[in-house]
Coordinates of C-alpha atoms in Angstrom, one line a residue:
M1302 CA 13.5 31.5 23.2
K1303 CA 12.1 30.2 19.9
A1304 CA 9.6 27.4 20.4
F1305 CA 7.4 25.6 18.4
V1306 CA 3.8 26.2 19.1
P1307 CA 0.7 24.2 17.5
T1308 CA -1.4 26.4 14.6
G1309 CA -4.5 23.3 14.5
D1310 CA -3.7 23.8 10.9
P1311 CA -2.9 20.2 9.1
A1312 CA -1.2 21.4 6.4
E1313 CA 1.4 23.4 9.0
P1314 CA 0.9 22.3 12.5
V1315 CA 3.7 23.8 14.2
V1316 CA 5.1 27.8 13.6
L1317 CA 8.3 28.8 15.5
A1318 CA 7.4 31.8 17.8
D1319 CA 9.0 33.6 20.5
V1320 CA 8.2 33.0 23.8
A1321 CA 9.6 33.1 27.4
E1322 CA 12.3 31.1 28.4
P1323 CA 10.8 28.5 31.6
T1324 CA 11.7 28.9 35.2
P1325 CA 12.5 25.5 36.8
R1326 CA 10.9 24.5 39.8
P1327 CA 13.2 23.6 42.7
D1328 CA 13.4 19.5 41.4
E1329 CA 14.0 20.3 38.0
A1330 CA 17.3 21.5 35.9
L1331 CA 17.4 23.5 32.9
V1332 CA 18.5 22.0 29.5
R1333 CA 19.6 23.9 26.5
V1334 CA 17.9 21.2 23.7
E1335 CA 20.4 20.3 21.1
A1336 CA 18.1 17.8 19.4
F1337 CA 14.3 16.3 19.8
S1338 CA 13.0 13.8 18.2
V1339 CA 9.0 13.4 17.3
N1340 CA 6.5 10.5 18.1
R1341 CA 3.5 9.7 15.9
G1342 CA 1.2 10.1 18.7
E1343 CA 2.0 13.9 19.2
T1344 CA 0.9 14.3 15.8
F1345 CA -2.5 13.2 16.7
K1346 CA -2.3 15.9 19.6
L1347 CA -1.7 18.7 17.5
E1348 CA -4.9 18.2 15.4
E1349 CA -6.9 19.5 18.0
P1350 CA -4.2 21.6 20.7
R1351 CA -5.9 23.0 23.7
P1352 CA -5.1 26.7 24.4
G1353 CA -1.3 26.5 25.7
D1354 CA -0.7 23.3 24.3
R1355 CA 3.4 23.4 23.8
P1356 CA 4.6 19.7 22.4
G1357 CA 7.7 17.7 22.9
K1358 CA 8.4 14.7 25.4
D1359 CA 11.8 13.7 24.0
I1360 CA 14.7 15.8 24.2
A1361 CA 18.9 15.3 24.6
G1362 CA 20.8 18.5 25.3
L1363 CA 23.1 20.0 28.0
V1364 CA 21.9 21.0 31.9
V1365 CA 22.7 24.8 31.8
Q1366 CA 21.3 25.1 35.3
P1367 CA 21.3 22.4 37.7
A1368 CA 18.0 21.4 39.9
A1369 CA 18.5 24.2 43.0
D1370 CA 17.5 21.0 45.3
G1371 CA 20.3 19.5 44.5
S1372 CA 18.9 16.5 43.0
G1373 CA 19.9 15.1 39.2
P1374 CA 22.9 16.1 37.0
S1375 CA 25.6 19.1 38.5
G1376 CA 27.2 21.5 36.0
I1377 CA 27.2 21.3 32.6
T1378 CA 26.1 17.6 31.3
R1379 CA 24.8 16.2 28.5
V1380 CA 21.6 14.7 29.4
V1381 CA 18.6 12.8 27.5
G1382 CA 15.4 13.7 29.3
H1383 CA 11.4 13.2 29.4
P1384 CA 9.5 16.3 30.1
M1385 CA 5.9 16.1 29.8
S1386 CA 5.9 18.6 27.2
G1387 CA 7.4 22.2 25.9
G1388 CA 11.1 20.1 24.7
W1389 CA 10.2 21.4 20.8
A1390 CA 12.0 24.4 22.1
E1391 CA 15.9 26.5 22.7
Y1392 CA 15.5 25.6 26.0
V1393 CA 12.9 23.4 28.6
T1394 CA 12.8 22.1 32.5
V1395 CA 12.9 18.9 33.2
P1396 CA 12.3 17.1 36.1
T1397 CA 15.5 15.6 37.8
N1398 CA 14.0 12.0 37.8
A1399 CA 12.9 12.3 34.0
L1400 CA 16.7 12.5 32.9
A1401 CA 19.5 10.4 32.6
E1402 CA 23.5 11.9 31.5
L1403 CA 24.9 10.4 28.2
P1404 CA 28.1 9.2 28.3
D1405 CA 30.8 10.0 24.9
R1406 CA 29.6 6.9 23.4
V1407 CA 25.7 7.8 22.9
G1408 CA 25.3 10.3 21.0
T1409 CA 22.9 13.2 20.9
V1410 CA 20.7 12.3 18.3
Q1411 CA 20.6 9.0 19.3
G1412 CA 19.6 9.5 22.8
A1413 CA 16.9 11.8 21.5
A1414 CA 15.4 8.6 19.8
L1415 CA 15.4 6.9 23.0
P1416 CA 12.8 8.3 25.6
L1417 CA 9.1 7.9 24.9
A1418 CA 9.5 4.9 22.4
G1419 CA 12.0 3.0 24.6
L1420 CA 10.8 3.6 28.2
T1421 CA 7.3 1.8 26.5
A1422 CA 9.2 -1.1 25.1
L1423 CA 11.0 -1.6 28.2
R1424 CA 7.7 -1.2 30.7
L1425 CA 5.9 -3.3 28.2
L1426 CA 7.8 -6.4 28.1
R1427 CA 7.9 -6.0 32.2
A1428 CA 4.1 -5.7 32.0
A1429 CA 4.0 -8.7 29.9
G1430 CA 6.2 -10.9 32.4
P1431 CA 8.9 -13.4 31.6
V1432 CA 9.8 -13.6 28.0
V1433 CA 12.1 -16.7 28.0
G1434 CA 11.3 -18.7 25.8
R1435 CA 7.8 -17.8 25.0
R1436 CA 6.1 -17.0 21.8
I1437 CA 5.0 -13.3 21.5
L1438 CA 2.9 -11.2 18.6
L1439 CA 3.9 -8.1 18.3
T1440 CA 1.2 -5.9 16.2
G1441 CA 2.3 -2.1 14.4
A1442 CA 5.7 -3.1 14.5
S1443 CA 6.8 -0.7 12.3
G1444 CA 7.6 2.3 14.5
G1445 CA 9.8 3.3 17.5
V1446 CA 8.4 0.9 20.0
G1447 CA 7.8 -2.2 17.9
H1448 CA 11.4 -1.3 17.0
Y1449 CA 12.7 -1.5 20.7
V1450 CA 10.3 -4.3 21.4
T1451 CA 11.3 -6.5 18.9
E1452 CA 15.3 -5.9 20.0
L1453 CA 14.4 -6.3 23.4
A1454 CA 12.5 -9.3 23.5
A1455 CA 14.4 -11.2 21.2
A1456 CA 18.1 -10.6 23.1
A1457 CA 15.7 -12.1 26.2
G1458 CA 15.1 -15.2 24.0
A1459 CA 11.5 -14.7 23.0
Q1460 CA 10.4 -16.0 19.8
V1461 CA 8.6 -12.7 18.1
T1462 CA 6.4 -13.0 15.4
A1463 CA 6.4 -8.8 13.8
V1464 CA 3.5 -7.8 11.8
T1465 CA 4.4 -4.7 9.9
R1466 CA 3.2 -4.1 6.5
N1467 CA 6.6 -2.7 5.2
A1468 CA 8.7 -5.0 3.5
E1469 CA 11.8 -3.2 4.4
R1470 CA 10.8 -2.4 8.2
G1471 CA 10.3 -6.4 8.2
A1472 CA 13.8 -7.4 7.0
R1473 CA 14.9 -4.6 9.7
L1474 CA 13.0 -6.4 12.7
A1475 CA 14.4 -9.7 11.6
A1476 CA 17.9 -8.6 11.3
L1477 CA 17.1 -7.7 14.6
G1478 CA 15.9 -10.7 16.0
A1479 CA 12.6 -11.4 15.0
A1480 CA 11.5 -14.7 14.4
D1481 CA 8.9 -14.6 11.6
I1482 CA 7.3 -11.4 9.8
V1483 CA 4.2 -11.0 8.9
H1484 CA 2.3 -8.7 7.0
D1485 CA -1.4 -8.9 8.2
V1486 CA -1.9 -10.2 11.8
A1487 CA -4.6 -12.2 10.1
D1488 CA -1.6 -14.6 8.6
A1489 CA 0.3 -14.8 12.1
R1490 CA 0.2 -18.3 12.9
G1491 CA -0.6 -19.1 17.0
P1492 CA -0.7 -19.8 19.8
Y1493 CA 1.0 -17.2 21.2
D1494 CA 1.9 -17.1 24.7
I1495 CA 1.8 -13.1 24.7
V1496 CA 0.2 -10.6 22.1
L1497 CA 1.5 -7.3 22.3
E1498 CA -1.4 -5.1 20.6
S1499 CA -1.2 -1.3 19.6
T1500 CA -3.1 -1.0 16.7
G1501 CA -7.1 -1.6 17.7
G1502 CA -10.0 -2.1 16.0
Q1503 CA -10.5 -5.2 14.1
A1504 CA -6.8 -6.2 14.4
L1505 CA -7.3 -6.3 18.2
A1506 CA -10.0 -9.2 17.8
T1507 CA -7.8 -11.0 15.4
A1508 CA -5.0 -10.8 17.6
L1509 CA -6.7 -11.7 20.5
A1510 CA -8.0 -15.2 18.1
R1511 CA -4.1 -16.2 17.7
L1512 CA -3.9 -16.2 21.7
A1513 CA -2.8 -19.3 23.9
R1514 CA -5.2 -20.3 26.2
R1515 CA -4.5 -18.8 29.6
G1516 CA -2.0 -16.7 28.0
T1517 CA -1.4 -12.6 27.9
L1518 CA -2.1 -9.9 25.9
V1519 CA -0.9 -6.4 26.1
W1520 CA -3.2 -3.4 24.9
F1521 CA -0.9 -0.5 24.5
G1522 CA -2.3 1.5 21.7
Q1523 CA -4.8 2.1 19.1
A1524 CA -2.8 3.5 16.6
G1525 CA -5.4 2.2 13.9
R1526 CA -7.7 5.2 15.3
R1527 CA -11.1 2.8 15.5
P1528 CA -12.5 1.2 18.8
A1529 CA -12.5 -2.4 18.9
T1530 CA -15.8 -4.6 19.7
L1531 CA -14.5 -8.2 21.8
D1532 CA -17.2 -11.1 22.0
F1533 CA -17.3 -13.0 25.2
F1534 CA -17.6 -16.3 23.7
D1535 CA -15.0 -16.1 21.3
F1536 CA -12.8 -16.6 24.0
F1537 CA -13.5 -19.8 24.4
D1538 CA -12.5 -20.7 20.6
G1539 CA -8.8 -21.1 22.0
P1540 CA -7.7 -18.0 24.4
E1541 CA -9.7 -19.4 27.1
S1542 CA -9.2 -17.6 30.5
A1543 CA -6.7 -15.6 28.8
V1544 CA -5.5 -11.8 30.8
L1545 CA -6.7 -9.0 28.6
R1546 CA -4.6 -6.2 30.2
H1547 CA -4.7 -2.4 29.4
F1548 CA -1.4 -0.8 29.5
H1549 CA -0.1 2.7 29.7
Y1550 CA 4.0 3.5 29.9
L1551 CA 3.8 6.4 32.8
D1552 CA 1.8 3.9 35.5
A1553 CA 4.7 2.4 36.2
D1554 CA 6.7 1.1 39.7
T1555 CA 10.1 2.1 38.1
R1556 CA 11.5 5.4 38.1
L1557 CA 11.8 7.4 34.8
D1558 CA 15.6 8.5 35.1
D1559 CA 16.3 4.7 35.8
D1560 CA 14.6 3.6 32.8
L1561 CA 16.4 5.9 31.0
A1562 CA 20.0 5.1 32.2
A1563 CA 19.2 1.6 31.6
L1564 CA 18.2 2.8 27.5
V1565 CA 21.3 4.9 27.6
R1566 CA 23.6 2.3 29.2
L1567 CA 22.2 -0.9 26.5
T1568 CA 22.5 1.7 23.4
A1569 CA 26.5 2.5 24.6
E1570 CA 26.9 -1.4 25.2
G1571 CA 25.7 -2.0 21.9
R1572 CA 22.8 -3.6 22.8
L1573 CA 20.1 -1.6 21.4
H1574 CA 20.4 0.0 18.4
P1575 CA 17.5 3.7 17.6
E1576 CA 16.4 3.3 14.6
I1577 CA 16.6 6.7 13.0
G1578 CA 14.2 7.2 9.9
R1579 CA 14.9 10.9 9.5
V1580 CA 17.5 13.8 11.1
T1581 CA 16.8 17.6 10.2
D1582 CA 17.2 20.7 11.0
W1583 CA 14.4 21.9 13.2
A1584 CA 13.4 24.5 10.8
D1585 CA 12.0 21.6 8.9
T1586 CA 10.0 20.2 11.8
A1587 CA 6.2 21.2 10.0
T1588 CA 7.3 18.8 7.2
T1589 CA 8.7 16.2 9.1
L1590 CA 5.6 16.3 11.0
T1591 CA 3.3 15.9 8.3
D1592 CA 5.2 13.3 6.6
L1593 CA 5.5 11.1 10.3
R1594 CA 1.7 11.6 10.6
D1595 CA 1.4 9.8 6.8
R1596 CA 3.7 7.3 7.5
R1597 CA 6.5 8.7 5.2
I1598 CA 8.9 8.2 7.7
R1599 CA 10.3 4.9 9.1
G1600 CA 12.0 4.7 12.3
K1601 CA 12.3 7.8 14.6
A1602 CA 12.6 11.7 13.1
V1603 CA 15.3 13.8 15.2
L1604 CA 15.7 17.2 14.4
T1605 CA 18.6 18.9 15.8
L1606 CA 19.0 22.7 16.9
S1607 CA 22.1 24.5 14.9

């Protein structure tokens, strides 16, 4: 089969190559990929790929071989899946606990845009605790996670302040329910009950300073790729006794398939709207990766297989 493999070359991060078709384990289904989406974090990993790396975590397609143990979808079924690797290919094996069926009301492109960003947003808000009536500061809101967090949190009754440097994205986030848009975290007016921080560096300390006493800051990324430095005594200037929590979306008490099914259901009901920044043929994957890395794409980039 054809699959994309990393090159380590920033100018052309992946190339299409002939590889062996994967053999599913008993608890895995074989899926014929119809579309996959790309996450910016995946572009970072392509900079220094390890031998044997096969990228691709967000896919939608058809189950062509159900799991041998009888779990998961049976027969030829439209699905969205979240394999840990190998999704940028014609076929991929996916554990059945990382698959959800796609109803007719949810297109393949929409489905492919859901997994990593949607799962992160859903689980991030659960980690933050009850949000009804609470003030939330969300940094790095321009990306897919920020889009989903804003829509889900606003629908749940939170008052969201979204930080984005892009005016167009700010307008879109406001349309999705953000109560306030700022273009620099330093311009955010606190105090906030919850801070969801994804950029790291100085932004973390600046966001923390806007947290209310005994508030919660959930640190879920470092997109700025710069480490953060905090001063113990700065907490006494406002966020005294605050909780600082590290977050990883895979460290959760809920199952991937259940959460994927929840995202699909919300999309089918028109309560969640995947933001698609680019849809193109998978022949354009290398160009799409560099454009995503360099922030020339806003919203999810989805590649379709012809």
